[in-house]
Amino acid sequence: MFSDEAVITVSGGHGGAGRVAFFPKRQGPCGGDGGRGGDVYIVIDANLSNLNRYVQQKEFHAPDGAPGGAFNRKGHAGTDLFLPVPAYTTISEPQGRFAVEITAANSPFLICRGGAGGYGNDAFKSATNQTPRYAQPGRSGQIRTLKLVVKLIADCGLIGLPNAGKTSLLNALTNASARVAAYPFTTVEPNLGVMDKTIIADIPGLIEGASRGKGLGIKFLKHIEKVKLLLHCLSAESSDLKQDYQTINEELGSYSPALLEKPQVVLLTKADLLTPDLVAKKLRQLKRFVPRAYPVSIHDWDALEKIKTLIRQASV
């Protein structure tokens, strides 16, 4: 299961209570202060690409501070809690009070402060009150309800209509072993693979109307926003390559015009299913409306190496 959104509640640790204590033989108060509660930080984990860990567990609480001790011993502070997320995760409050995107520049990001520890009775002694018999309780930590959204899952995205050969191509370009079958919507979650430290995502098949919530595509359109390169897959088996191409780009533009500004490389997939003459004819058709188009087959090593070179150049 791939989870790209989650709503969680986080709270800083409660501060430890101050202590009421006295030195032996009436030599004055010696109650120590309580320790502060732990803070909560959001931190990037480069090994994560989803929010699966936050699907089952929804509440996170940093450890509380320890109470103060006798002989002015201060309670131990609560350990800080670090919650890992993928890079470029957006964190916001449902009430809209703030929104921040977690990147390497601001990670770890302090999201909730722990409560202060209470003062022990030694802190309250004075010339007029030499034996105070009270201490402060610790303070509560901050509590926040947060919405987490993963906005970047890959450096390069494979887009196209269902059955355009994206999943097979991902498997051939990377070490992925995604499931492949010959029927629409085989991919219901984005499959990820790694090529030379470049993350490639097979974005689930878009269809006409995806930007309005039709089909599966709308759930994943937001992940394309920060991808550096789009590999637009058009099946060599298609009877209308131009219509297939326009359908996808119209959905991208309807969702966000900025997506159309991203570099696109058009791939004529499943080229091994056609004769060389038919492949050449299809490429001539494509060049009427796209600047660059390359034939590719998962069985053609040279074609795959050419695509890998394009991906490397875009990732620099």
PDB file of C-alpha atoms in Angstrom:
ATOM      1  CA  MET A   1       0.000   0.000   0.000  1.00  0.00           C
ATOM      2  CA  PHE A   2       1.264   3.475  -0.898  1.00  0.00           C
ATOM      3  CA  SER A   3       0.079   6.257   1.414  1.00  0.00           C
ATOM      4  CA  ASP A   4       0.764   9.786   0.227  1.00  0.00           C
ATOM      5  CA  GLU A   5      -1.380  11.625   2.814  1.00  0.00           C
ATOM      6  CA  ALA A   6      -1.907  11.258   6.543  1.00  0.00           C
ATOM      7  CA  VAL A   7      -3.428  13.204   9.426  1.00  0.00           C
ATOM      8  CA  ILE A   8      -1.704  12.776  12.788  1.00  0.00           C
ATOM      9  CA  THR A   9      -1.765  14.350  16.243  1.00  0.00           C
ATOM     10  CA  VAL A  10       1.573  15.114  17.878  1.00  0.00           C
ATOM     11  CA  SER A  11       2.329  16.476  21.324  1.00  0.00           C
ATOM     12  CA  GLY A  12       5.415  17.538  23.189  1.00  0.00           C
ATOM     13  CA  GLY A  13       6.224  15.834  26.444  1.00  0.00           C
ATOM     14  CA  HIS A  14       4.743  17.039  29.732  1.00  0.00           C
ATOM     15  CA  GLY A  15       7.193  18.813  32.001  1.00  0.00           C
ATOM     16  CA  GLY A  16       8.147  16.996  35.193  1.00  0.00           C
ATOM     17  CA  ALA A  17       6.758  18.238  38.513  1.00  0.00           C
ATOM     18  CA  GLY A  18       8.956  20.079  40.984  1.00  0.00           C
ATOM     19  CA  ARG A  19       9.765  18.327  44.262  1.00  0.00           C
ATOM     20  CA  VAL A  20       8.962  19.350  47.824  1.00  0.00           C
ATOM     21  CA  ALA A  21      11.843  18.201  50.031  1.00  0.00           C
ATOM     22  CA  PHE A  22      13.978  19.425  52.968  1.00  0.00           C
ATOM     23  CA  PHE A  23      17.519  18.889  54.111  1.00  0.00           C
ATOM     24  CA  PRO A  24      17.831  16.826  57.315  1.00  0.00           C
ATOM     25  CA  LYS A  25      17.813  18.618  60.622  1.00  0.00           C
ATOM     26  CA  ARG A  26      15.724  21.510  59.346  1.00  0.00           C
ATOM     27  CA  GLN A  27      18.468  23.021  57.182  1.00  0.00           C
ATOM     28  CA  GLY A  28      16.075  24.337  54.556  1.00  0.00           C
ATOM     29  CA  PRO A  29      14.270  23.248  51.397  1.00  0.00           C
ATOM     30  CA  CYS A  30      16.046  21.125  48.779  1.00  0.00           C
ATOM     31  CA  GLY A  31      13.313  20.163  46.306  1.00  0.00           C
ATOM     32  CA  GLY A  32      14.682  20.043  42.744  1.00  0.00           C
ATOM     33  CA  ASP A  33      13.058  21.252  39.524  1.00  0.00           C
ATOM     34  CA  GLY A  34      11.298  18.914  37.125  1.00  0.00           C
ATOM     35  CA  GLY A  35      12.812  18.182  33.720  1.00  0.00           C
ATOM     36  CA  ARG A  36      11.364  19.652  30.549  1.00  0.00           C
ATOM     37  CA  GLY A  37       9.241  17.494  28.274  1.00  0.00           C
ATOM     38  CA  GLY A  38      10.709  16.254  25.014  1.00  0.00           C
ATOM     39  CA  ASP A  39      10.271  18.244  21.807  1.00  0.00           C
ATOM     40  CA  VAL A  40       8.860  16.772  18.591  1.00  0.00           C
ATOM     41  CA  TYR A  41      10.746  17.201  15.317  1.00  0.00           C
ATOM     42  CA  ILE A  42       9.912  16.288  11.744  1.00  0.00           C
ATOM     43  CA  VAL A  43      13.010  14.943  10.012  1.00  0.00           C
ATOM     44  CA  ILE A  44      13.781  13.782   6.472  1.00  0.00           C
ATOM     45  CA  ASP A  45      14.536  10.105   5.919  1.00  0.00           C
ATOM     46  CA  ALA A  46      16.066   9.613   2.481  1.00  0.00           C
ATOM     47  CA  ASN A  47      14.995   5.964   2.512  1.00  0.00           C
ATOM     48  CA  LEU A  48      11.284   6.829   2.704  1.00  0.00           C
ATOM     49  CA  SER A  49       8.987   7.510  -0.237  1.00  0.00           C
ATOM     50  CA  ASN A  50       5.587   7.245   1.480  1.00  0.00           C
ATOM     51  CA  LEU A  51       3.691   7.830   4.727  1.00  0.00           C
ATOM     52  CA  ASN A  52       2.692   4.221   5.399  1.00  0.00           C
ATOM     53  CA  ARG A  53       3.882   4.284   9.008  1.00  0.00           C
ATOM     54  CA  TYR A  54       1.310   6.982   9.810  1.00  0.00           C
ATOM     55  CA  VAL A  55      -1.685   5.024   8.513  1.00  0.00           C
ATOM     56  CA  GLN A  56      -2.074   2.769  11.555  1.00  0.00           C
ATOM     57  CA  GLN A  57      -0.573   4.975  14.251  1.00  0.00           C
ATOM     58  CA  LYS A  58      -2.133   8.429  14.393  1.00  0.00           C
ATOM     59  CA  GLU A  59      -0.938   9.838  17.728  1.00  0.00           C
ATOM     60  CA  PHE A  60       2.631  10.568  18.764  1.00  0.00           C
ATOM     61  CA  HIS A  61       3.743  11.873  22.148  1.00  0.00           C
ATOM     62  CA  ALA A  62       7.264  12.843  23.123  1.00  0.00           C
ATOM     63  CA  PRO A  63       8.505  11.444  26.470  1.00  0.00           C
ATOM     64  CA  ASP A  64       7.640  13.420  29.587  1.00  0.00           C
ATOM     65  CA  GLY A  65      10.215  15.067  31.793  1.00  0.00           C
ATOM     66  CA  ALA A  66      11.083  13.380  35.082  1.00  0.00           C
ATOM     67  CA  PRO A  67      10.058  14.955  38.416  1.00  0.00           C
ATOM     68  CA  GLY A  68      12.632  16.764  40.498  1.00  0.00           C
ATOM     69  CA  GLY A  69      14.417  14.982  43.329  1.00  0.00           C
ATOM     70  CA  ALA A  70      15.571  15.762  46.816  1.00  0.00           C
ATOM     71  CA  PHE A  71      18.860  17.555  47.455  1.00  0.00           C
ATOM     72  CA  ASN A  72      18.149  19.873  44.530  1.00  0.00           C
ATOM     73  CA  ARG A  73      18.418  17.124  41.927  1.00  0.00           C
ATOM     74  CA  LYS A  74      16.792  18.239  38.698  1.00  0.00           C
ATOM     75  CA  GLY A  75      14.631  15.744  36.847  1.00  0.00           C
ATOM     76  CA  HIS A  76      15.890  14.399  33.550  1.00  0.00           C
ATOM     77  CA  ALA A  77      14.511  16.046  30.432  1.00  0.00           C
ATOM     78  CA  GLY A  78      12.283  13.971  28.184  1.00  0.00           C
ATOM     79  CA  THR A  79      13.972  12.595  25.070  1.00  0.00           C
ATOM     80  CA  ASP A  80      13.144  14.465  21.888  1.00  0.00           C
ATOM     81  CA  LEU A  81      10.939  12.601  19.405  1.00  0.00           C
ATOM     82  CA  PHE A  82      11.889  12.550  15.709  1.00  0.00           C
ATOM     83  CA  LEU A  83       9.217  11.629  13.151  1.00  0.00           C
ATOM     84  CA  PRO A  84      10.693  10.636   9.759  1.00  0.00           C
ATOM     85  CA  VAL A  85       9.082  11.678   6.474  1.00  0.00           C
ATOM     86  CA  PRO A  86      10.163  11.670   2.810  1.00  0.00           C
ATOM     87  CA  ALA A  87      11.825  14.800   1.479  1.00  0.00           C
ATOM     88  CA  TYR A  88       9.443  17.484   0.218  1.00  0.00           C
ATOM     89  CA  THR A  89       6.635  16.448   2.523  1.00  0.00           C
ATOM     90  CA  THR A  90       4.265  19.344   3.141  1.00  0.00           C
ATOM     91  CA  ILE A  91       3.063  19.754   6.726  1.00  0.00           C
ATOM     92  CA  SER A  92       0.049  21.901   7.516  1.00  0.00           C
ATOM     93  CA  GLU A  93      -2.615  22.397  10.150  1.00  0.00           C
ATOM     94  CA  PRO A  94      -6.223  21.822   9.075  1.00  0.00           C
ATOM     95  CA  GLN A  95      -7.089  25.227  10.508  1.00  0.00           C
ATOM     96  CA  GLY A  96      -4.650  26.796   8.042  1.00  0.00           C
ATOM     97  CA  ARG A  97      -2.449  28.490  10.629  1.00  0.00           C
ATOM     98  CA  PHE A  98       0.745  27.386   8.911  1.00  0.00           C
ATOM     99  CA  ALA A  99       2.133  25.211   6.136  1.00  0.00           C
ATOM    100  CA  VAL A 100       5.745  24.238   5.568  1.00  0.00           C
ATOM    101  CA  GLU A 101       7.577  21.977   3.160  1.00  0.00           C
ATOM    102  CA  ILE A 102      10.287  19.823   4.717  1.00  0.00           C
ATOM    103  CA  THR A 103      13.553  19.894   2.777  1.00  0.00           C
ATOM    104  CA  ALA A 104      17.191  19.259   3.594  1.00  0.00           C
ATOM    105  CA  ALA A 105      17.535  22.958   4.423  1.00  0.00           C
ATOM    106  CA  ASN A 106      15.037  22.951   7.320  1.00  0.00           C
ATOM    107  CA  SER A 107      15.289  19.365   8.605  1.00  0.00           C
ATOM    108  CA  PRO A 108      14.976  18.582  11.498  1.00  0.00           C
ATOM    109  CA  PHE A 109      11.961  20.883  11.845  1.00  0.00           C
ATOM    110  CA  LEU A 110      10.656  21.649  15.342  1.00  0.00           C
ATOM    111  CA  ILE A 111       6.902  21.095  15.304  1.00  0.00           C
ATOM    112  CA  CYS A 112       5.945  20.864  19.017  1.00  0.00           C
ATOM    113  CA  ARG A 113       7.796  22.089  22.082  1.00  0.00           C
ATOM    114  CA  GLY A 114       7.788  20.084  25.271  1.00  0.00           C
ATOM    115  CA  GLY A 115       6.388  21.618  28.438  1.00  0.00           C
ATOM    116  CA  ALA A 116       8.643  23.298  30.988  1.00  0.00           C
ATOM    117  CA  GLY A 117       9.427  21.477  34.195  1.00  0.00           C
ATOM    118  CA  GLY A 118       7.987  22.830  37.444  1.00  0.00           C
ATOM    119  CA  TYR A 119      10.143  24.532  40.048  1.00  0.00           C
ATOM    120  CA  GLY A 120      10.921  22.641  43.230  1.00  0.00           C
ATOM    121  CA  ASN A 121      10.295  24.198  46.612  1.00  0.00           C
ATOM    122  CA  ASP A 122      13.927  25.337  46.873  1.00  0.00           C
ATOM    123  CA  ALA A 123      13.152  27.954  44.202  1.00  0.00           C
ATOM    124  CA  PHE A 124      10.536  29.558  46.436  1.00  0.00           C
ATOM    125  CA  LYS A 125      12.578  30.096  49.587  1.00  0.00           C
ATOM    126  CA  SER A 126      12.995  33.677  50.739  1.00  0.00           C
ATOM    127  CA  ALA A 127      13.798  35.676  53.841  1.00  0.00           C
ATOM    128  CA  THR A 128      10.138  35.670  54.781  1.00  0.00           C
ATOM    129  CA  ASN A 129       9.435  32.078  53.709  1.00  0.00           C
ATOM    130  CA  GLN A 130      12.330  29.827  54.622  1.00  0.00           C
ATOM    131  CA  THR A 131      10.372  26.570  54.507  1.00  0.00           C
ATOM    132  CA  PRO A 132       8.086  26.673  51.434  1.00  0.00           C
ATOM    133  CA  ARG A 133       5.962  23.536  51.261  1.00  0.00           C
ATOM    134  CA  TYR A 134       4.825  23.742  47.670  1.00  0.00           C
ATOM    135  CA  ALA A 135       6.304  23.173  44.212  1.00  0.00           C
ATOM    136  CA  GLN A 136       5.079  23.735  40.693  1.00  0.00           C
ATOM    137  CA  PRO A 137       3.567  21.014  38.522  1.00  0.00           C
ATOM    138  CA  GLY A 138       5.109  20.623  35.082  1.00  0.00           C
ATOM    139  CA  ARG A 139       3.514  22.292  32.084  1.00  0.00           C
ATOM    140  CA  SER A 140       1.855  20.500  29.195  1.00  0.00           C
ATOM    141  CA  GLY A 141       3.642  20.293  25.854  1.00  0.00           C
ATOM    142  CA  GLN A 142       2.274  21.751  22.653  1.00  0.00           C
ATOM    143  CA  ILE A 143      -0.337  19.666  20.833  1.00  0.00           C
ATOM    144  CA  ARG A 144      -0.956  19.906  17.101  1.00  0.00           C
ATOM    145  CA  THR A 145      -3.039  18.073  14.536  1.00  0.00           C
ATOM    146  CA  LEU A 146      -1.078  17.911  11.297  1.00  0.00           C
ATOM    147  CA  LYS A 147      -1.799  16.952   7.724  1.00  0.00           C
ATOM    148  CA  LEU A 148       1.148  15.375   5.906  1.00  0.00           C
ATOM    149  CA  VAL A 149       1.282  15.239   2.113  1.00  0.00           C
ATOM    150  CA  VAL A 150       4.133  13.759   0.071  1.00  0.00           C
ATOM    151  CA  LYS A 151       4.633  16.008  -2.941  1.00  0.00           C
ATOM    152  CA  LEU A 152       7.712  14.454  -4.508  1.00  0.00           C
ATOM    153  CA  ILE A 153       8.125  10.756  -5.027  1.00  0.00           C
ATOM    154  CA  ALA A 154      10.578  10.709  -7.912  1.00  0.00           C
ATOM    155  CA  ASP A 155      13.068  12.584 -10.068  1.00  0.00           C
ATOM    156  CA  CYS A 156      11.589  11.208 -13.270  1.00  0.00           C
ATOM    157  CA  GLY A 157       7.992  10.236 -13.992  1.00  0.00           C
ATOM    158  CA  LEU A 158       6.571   7.802 -16.540  1.00  0.00           C
ATOM    159  CA  ILE A 159       3.186   9.080 -17.711  1.00  0.00           C
ATOM    160  CA  GLY A 160       0.712   7.862 -20.312  1.00  0.00           C
ATOM    161  CA  LEU A 161      -2.586   6.125 -20.831  1.00  0.00           C
ATOM    162  CA  PRO A 162      -3.236   2.713 -19.300  1.00  0.00           C
ATOM    163  CA  ASN A 163      -1.401  -0.102 -21.094  1.00  0.00           C
ATOM    164  CA  ALA A 164       1.198   2.263 -22.559  1.00  0.00           C
ATOM    165  CA  GLY A 165       3.976   0.007 -21.291  1.00  0.00           C
ATOM    166  CA  LYS A 166       5.113   2.207 -18.413  1.00  0.00           C
ATOM    167  CA  THR A 167       5.457  -0.528 -15.801  1.00  0.00           C
ATOM    168  CA  SER A 168       7.408  -2.820 -18.102  1.00  0.00           C
ATOM    169  CA  LEU A 169       9.706   0.067 -18.992  1.00  0.00           C
ATOM    170  CA  LEU A 170      10.240   0.899 -15.315  1.00  0.00           C
ATOM    171  CA  ASN A 171      11.268  -2.692 -14.660  1.00  0.00           C
ATOM    172  CA  ALA A 172      13.696  -2.579 -17.572  1.00  0.00           C
ATOM    173  CA  LEU A 173      15.285   0.740 -16.578  1.00  0.00           C
ATOM    174  CA  THR A 174      15.601   0.022 -12.864  1.00  0.00           C
ATOM    175  CA  ASN A 175      15.760  -2.750 -10.316  1.00  0.00           C
ATOM    176  CA  ALA A 176      12.000  -2.638  -9.823  1.00  0.00           C
ATOM    177  CA  SER A 177       9.873  -5.748 -10.187  1.00  0.00           C
ATOM    178  CA  ALA A 178       6.429  -4.231 -10.528  1.00  0.00           C
ATOM    179  CA  ARG A 179       3.458  -6.365 -11.557  1.00  0.00           C
ATOM    180  CA  VAL A 180       2.522  -6.229 -15.241  1.00  0.00           C
ATOM    181  CA  ALA A 181      -0.711  -7.362 -16.890  1.00  0.00           C
ATOM    182  CA  ALA A 182      -2.551  -6.629 -20.129  1.00  0.00           C
ATOM    183  CA  TYR A 183      -5.616  -4.823 -18.862  1.00  0.00           C
ATOM    184  CA  PRO A 184      -6.420  -1.213 -17.872  1.00  0.00           C
ATOM    185  CA  PHE A 185      -5.444   0.109 -14.461  1.00  0.00           C
ATOM    186  CA  THR A 186      -2.981  -2.653 -13.648  1.00  0.00           C
ATOM    187  CA  THR A 187      -1.114   0.044 -11.691  1.00  0.00           C
ATOM    188  CA  VAL A 188      -3.240   1.370  -8.842  1.00  0.00           C
ATOM    189  CA  GLU A 189      -0.297   2.772  -6.889  1.00  0.00           C
ATOM    190  CA  PRO A 190       2.892   4.426  -8.177  1.00  0.00           C
ATOM    191  CA  ASN A 191       5.686   1.901  -8.627  1.00  0.00           C
ATOM    192  CA  LEU A 192       9.171   3.178  -7.848  1.00  0.00           C
ATOM    193  CA  GLY A 193      12.554   2.095  -9.116  1.00  0.00           C
ATOM    194  CA  VAL A 194      16.098   3.433  -8.789  1.00  0.00           C
ATOM    195  CA  MET A 195      18.539   3.979 -11.637  1.00  0.00           C
ATOM    196  CA  ASP A 196      21.942   5.379 -10.668  1.00  0.00           C
ATOM    197  CA  LYS A 197      20.425   7.008  -7.555  1.00  0.00           C
ATOM    198  CA  THR A 198      17.695   8.568  -9.721  1.00  0.00           C
ATOM    199  CA  ILE A 199      14.200   7.636  -8.578  1.00  0.00           C
ATOM    200  CA  ILE A 200      11.791   6.829 -11.387  1.00  0.00           C
ATOM    201  CA  ALA A 201       8.056   6.529 -10.795  1.00  0.00           C
ATOM    202  CA  ASP A 202       5.459   4.762 -12.883  1.00  0.00           C
ATOM    203  CA  ILE A 203       2.519   7.128 -12.387  1.00  0.00           C
ATOM    204  CA  PRO A 204      -0.810   5.235 -12.507  1.00  0.00           C
ATOM    205  CA  GLY A 205      -2.584   5.507 -15.837  1.00  0.00           C
ATOM    206  CA  LEU A 206      -4.293   8.805 -16.509  1.00  0.00           C
ATOM    207  CA  ILE A 207      -7.493   8.957 -18.532  1.00  0.00           C
ATOM    208  CA  GLU A 208      -9.643  11.704 -19.961  1.00  0.00           C
ATOM    209  CA  GLY A 209     -11.271  13.519 -17.054  1.00  0.00           C
ATOM    210  CA  ALA A 210      -8.541  12.649 -14.538  1.00  0.00           C
ATOM    211  CA  SER A 211      -8.079  16.291 -13.500  1.00  0.00           C
ATOM    212  CA  ARG A 212     -11.783  16.323 -12.516  1.00  0.00           C
ATOM    213  CA  GLY A 213     -11.426  13.227 -10.362  1.00  0.00           C
ATOM    214  CA  LYS A 214     -12.235  10.542 -12.901  1.00  0.00           C
ATOM    215  CA  GLY A 215     -10.292   7.308 -12.664  1.00  0.00           C
ATOM    216  CA  LEU A 216      -7.121   6.883 -10.635  1.00  0.00           C
ATOM    217  CA  GLY A 217      -4.955   9.645 -12.008  1.00  0.00           C
ATOM    218  CA  ILE A 218      -6.112  12.621  -9.918  1.00  0.00           C
ATOM    219  CA  LYS A 219      -4.770  10.995  -6.763  1.00  0.00           C
ATOM    220  CA  PHE A 220      -1.270  11.043  -8.199  1.00  0.00           C
ATOM    221  CA  LEU A 221      -1.192  14.166 -10.372  1.00  0.00           C
ATOM    222  CA  LYS A 222       0.222  16.160  -7.463  1.00  0.00           C
ATOM    223  CA  HIS A 223       3.295  13.918  -7.409  1.00  0.00           C
ATOM    224  CA  ILE A 224       4.269  15.130 -10.870  1.00  0.00           C
ATOM    225  CA  GLU A 225       4.644  18.720  -9.672  1.00  0.00           C
ATOM    226  CA  LYS A 226       8.334  18.449  -8.761  1.00  0.00           C
ATOM    227  CA  VAL A 227       9.492  15.714 -11.103  1.00  0.00           C
ATOM    228  CA  LYS A 228      12.380  16.991 -13.223  1.00  0.00           C
ATOM    229  CA  LEU A 229      11.584  15.003 -16.354  1.00  0.00           C
ATOM    230  CA  LEU A 230       8.439  13.415 -17.771  1.00  0.00           C
ATOM    231  CA  LEU A 231       8.749  10.365 -19.992  1.00  0.00           C
ATOM    232  CA  HIS A 232       5.504  10.407 -21.980  1.00  0.00           C
ATOM    233  CA  CYS A 233       4.783   6.836 -23.098  1.00  0.00           C
ATOM    234  CA  LEU A 234       2.697   6.289 -26.230  1.00  0.00           C
ATOM    235  CA  SER A 235       2.006   2.718 -27.242  1.00  0.00           C
ATOM    236  CA  ALA A 236       3.069   1.727 -30.757  1.00  0.00           C
ATOM    237  CA  GLU A 237      -0.176  -0.255 -30.859  1.00  0.00           C
ATOM    238  CA  SER A 238      -2.264   2.932 -30.665  1.00  0.00           C
ATOM    239  CA  SER A 239      -4.395   3.873 -33.645  1.00  0.00           C
ATOM    240  CA  ASP A 240      -4.324   7.591 -32.807  1.00  0.00           C
ATOM    241  CA  LEU A 241      -1.036   8.714 -31.254  1.00  0.00           C
ATOM    242  CA  LYS A 242      -1.918  12.405 -31.443  1.00  0.00           C
ATOM    243  CA  GLN A 243      -5.168  11.917 -29.522  1.00  0.00           C
ATOM    244  CA  ASP A 244      -3.390   9.855 -26.853  1.00  0.00           C
ATOM    245  CA  TYR A 245      -0.735  12.545 -26.507  1.00  0.00           C
ATOM    246  CA  GLN A 246      -3.260  15.382 -26.296  1.00  0.00           C
ATOM    247  CA  THR A 247      -5.447  13.528 -23.779  1.00  0.00           C
ATOM    248  CA  ILE A 248      -2.622  13.286 -21.255  1.00  0.00           C
ATOM    249  CA  ASN A 249      -1.369  16.843 -21.757  1.00  0.00           C
ATOM    250  CA  GLU A 250      -4.860  18.296 -21.501  1.00  0.00           C
ATOM    251  CA  GLU A 251      -5.302  16.576 -18.132  1.00  0.00           C
ATOM    252  CA  LEU A 252      -1.923  17.833 -16.926  1.00  0.00           C
ATOM    253  CA  GLY A 253      -2.747  21.381 -18.017  1.00  0.00           C
ATOM    254  CA  SER A 254      -6.205  21.281 -16.453  1.00  0.00           C
ATOM    255  CA  TYR A 255      -4.713  20.216 -13.142  1.00  0.00           C
ATOM    256  CA  SER A 256      -1.834  22.711 -13.250  1.00  0.00           C
ATOM    257  CA  PRO A 257      -0.528  24.669 -16.276  1.00  0.00           C
ATOM    258  CA  ALA A 258       2.940  24.489 -14.709  1.00  0.00           C
ATOM    259  CA  LEU A 259       3.053  20.761 -15.461  1.00  0.00           C
ATOM    260  CA  LEU A 260       3.103  21.515 -19.192  1.00  0.00           C
ATOM    261  CA  GLU A 261       6.321  23.494 -18.712  1.00  0.00           C
ATOM    262  CA  LYS A 262       8.209  20.443 -17.507  1.00  0.00           C
ATOM    263  CA  PRO A 263      10.605  18.773 -19.939  1.00  0.00           C
ATOM    264  CA  GLN A 264       8.899  15.918 -21.762  1.00  0.00           C
ATOM    265  CA  VAL A 265      10.440  13.139 -23.782  1.00  0.00           C
ATOM    266  CA  VAL A 266       7.979  11.162 -25.881  1.00  0.00           C
ATOM    267  CA  LEU A 267       8.637   7.429 -26.069  1.00  0.00           C
ATOM    268  CA  LEU A 268       7.055   5.147 -28.635  1.00  0.00           C
ATOM    269  CA  THR A 269       6.814   2.050 -26.471  1.00  0.00           C
ATOM    270  CA  LYS A 270       6.364  -1.584 -27.490  1.00  0.00           C
ATOM    271  CA  ALA A 271       8.265  -0.845 -30.701  1.00  0.00           C
ATOM    272  CA  ASP A 272       9.202  -4.520 -30.968  1.00  0.00           C
ATOM    273  CA  LEU A 273       5.578  -5.346 -31.815  1.00  0.00           C
ATOM    274  CA  LEU A 274       5.824  -3.504 -35.168  1.00  0.00           C
ATOM    275  CA  THR A 275       7.988  -3.913 -38.234  1.00  0.00           C
ATOM    276  CA  PRO A 276      10.796  -1.363 -38.683  1.00  0.00           C
ATOM    277  CA  ASP A 277       8.841   0.291 -41.507  1.00  0.00           C
ATOM    278  CA  LEU A 278       5.764   0.758 -39.302  1.00  0.00           C
ATOM    279  CA  VAL A 279       7.889   2.107 -36.472  1.00  0.00           C
ATOM    280  CA  ALA A 280       9.421   4.665 -38.829  1.00  0.00           C
ATOM    281  CA  LYS A 281       5.932   5.656 -40.024  1.00  0.00           C
ATOM    282  CA  LYS A 282       4.739   6.140 -36.434  1.00  0.00           C
ATOM    283  CA  LEU A 283       7.774   8.284 -35.651  1.00  0.00           C
ATOM    284  CA  ARG A 284       7.060  10.504 -38.656  1.00  0.00           C
ATOM    285  CA  GLN A 285       3.521  10.964 -37.335  1.00  0.00           C
ATOM    286  CA  LEU A 286       4.824  11.903 -33.894  1.00  0.00           C
ATOM    287  CA  LYS A 287       7.303  14.437 -35.217  1.00  0.00           C
ATOM    288  CA  ARG A 288       4.421  16.455 -36.623  1.00  0.00           C
ATOM    289  CA  PHE A 289       3.381  17.507 -33.108  1.00  0.00           C
ATOM    290  CA  VAL A 290       6.244  16.673 -30.710  1.00  0.00           C
ATOM    291  CA  PRO A 291       9.839  17.923 -30.869  1.00  0.00           C
ATOM    292  CA  ARG A 292      11.456  14.686 -29.687  1.00  0.00           C
ATOM    293  CA  ALA A 293      10.305  11.094 -29.934  1.00  0.00           C
ATOM    294  CA  TYR A 294      12.225   7.880 -29.454  1.00  0.00           C
ATOM    295  CA  PRO A 295      11.240   4.283 -30.169  1.00  0.00           C
ATOM    296  CA  VAL A 296      11.859   1.934 -27.260  1.00  0.00           C
ATOM    297  CA  SER A 297      11.399  -1.712 -26.447  1.00  0.00           C
ATOM    298  CA  ILE A 298      12.206  -3.508 -23.240  1.00  0.00           C
ATOM    299  CA  HIS A 299      14.014  -6.029 -25.466  1.00  0.00           C
ATOM    300  CA  ASP A 300      16.192  -3.386 -27.195  1.00  0.00           C
ATOM    301  CA  TRP A 301      19.328  -2.760 -25.114  1.00  0.00           C
ATOM    302  CA  ASP A 302      20.534   0.167 -27.258  1.00  0.00           C
ATOM    303  CA  ALA A 303      17.185   1.960 -26.995  1.00  0.00           C
ATOM    304  CA  LEU A 304      17.102   1.490 -23.231  1.00  0.00           C
ATOM    305  CA  GLU A 305      20.638   2.877 -22.907  1.00  0.00           C
ATOM    306  CA  LYS A 306      19.598   5.958 -24.883  1.00  0.00           C
ATOM    307  CA  ILE A 307      16.687   6.569 -22.506  1.00  0.00           C
ATOM    308  CA  LYS A 308      18.985   6.089 -19.514  1.00  0.00           C
ATOM    309  CA  THR A 309      21.320   8.742 -20.945  1.00  0.00           C
ATOM    310  CA  LEU A 310      18.416  11.198 -21.296  1.00  0.00           C
ATOM    311  CA  ILE A 311      17.418  10.568 -17.685  1.00  0.00           C
ATOM    312  CA  ARG A 312      20.989  11.069 -16.442  1.00  0.00           C
ATOM    313  CA  GLN A 313      21.300  14.360 -18.334  1.00  0.00           C
ATOM    314  CA  ALA A 314      18.014  15.645 -16.860  1.00  0.00           C
ATOM    315  CA  SER A 315      19.077  14.646 -13.332  1.00  0.00           C
ATOM    316  CA  VAL A 316      22.306  16.664 -13.366  1.00  0.00           C
TER     317      VAL A 316
END
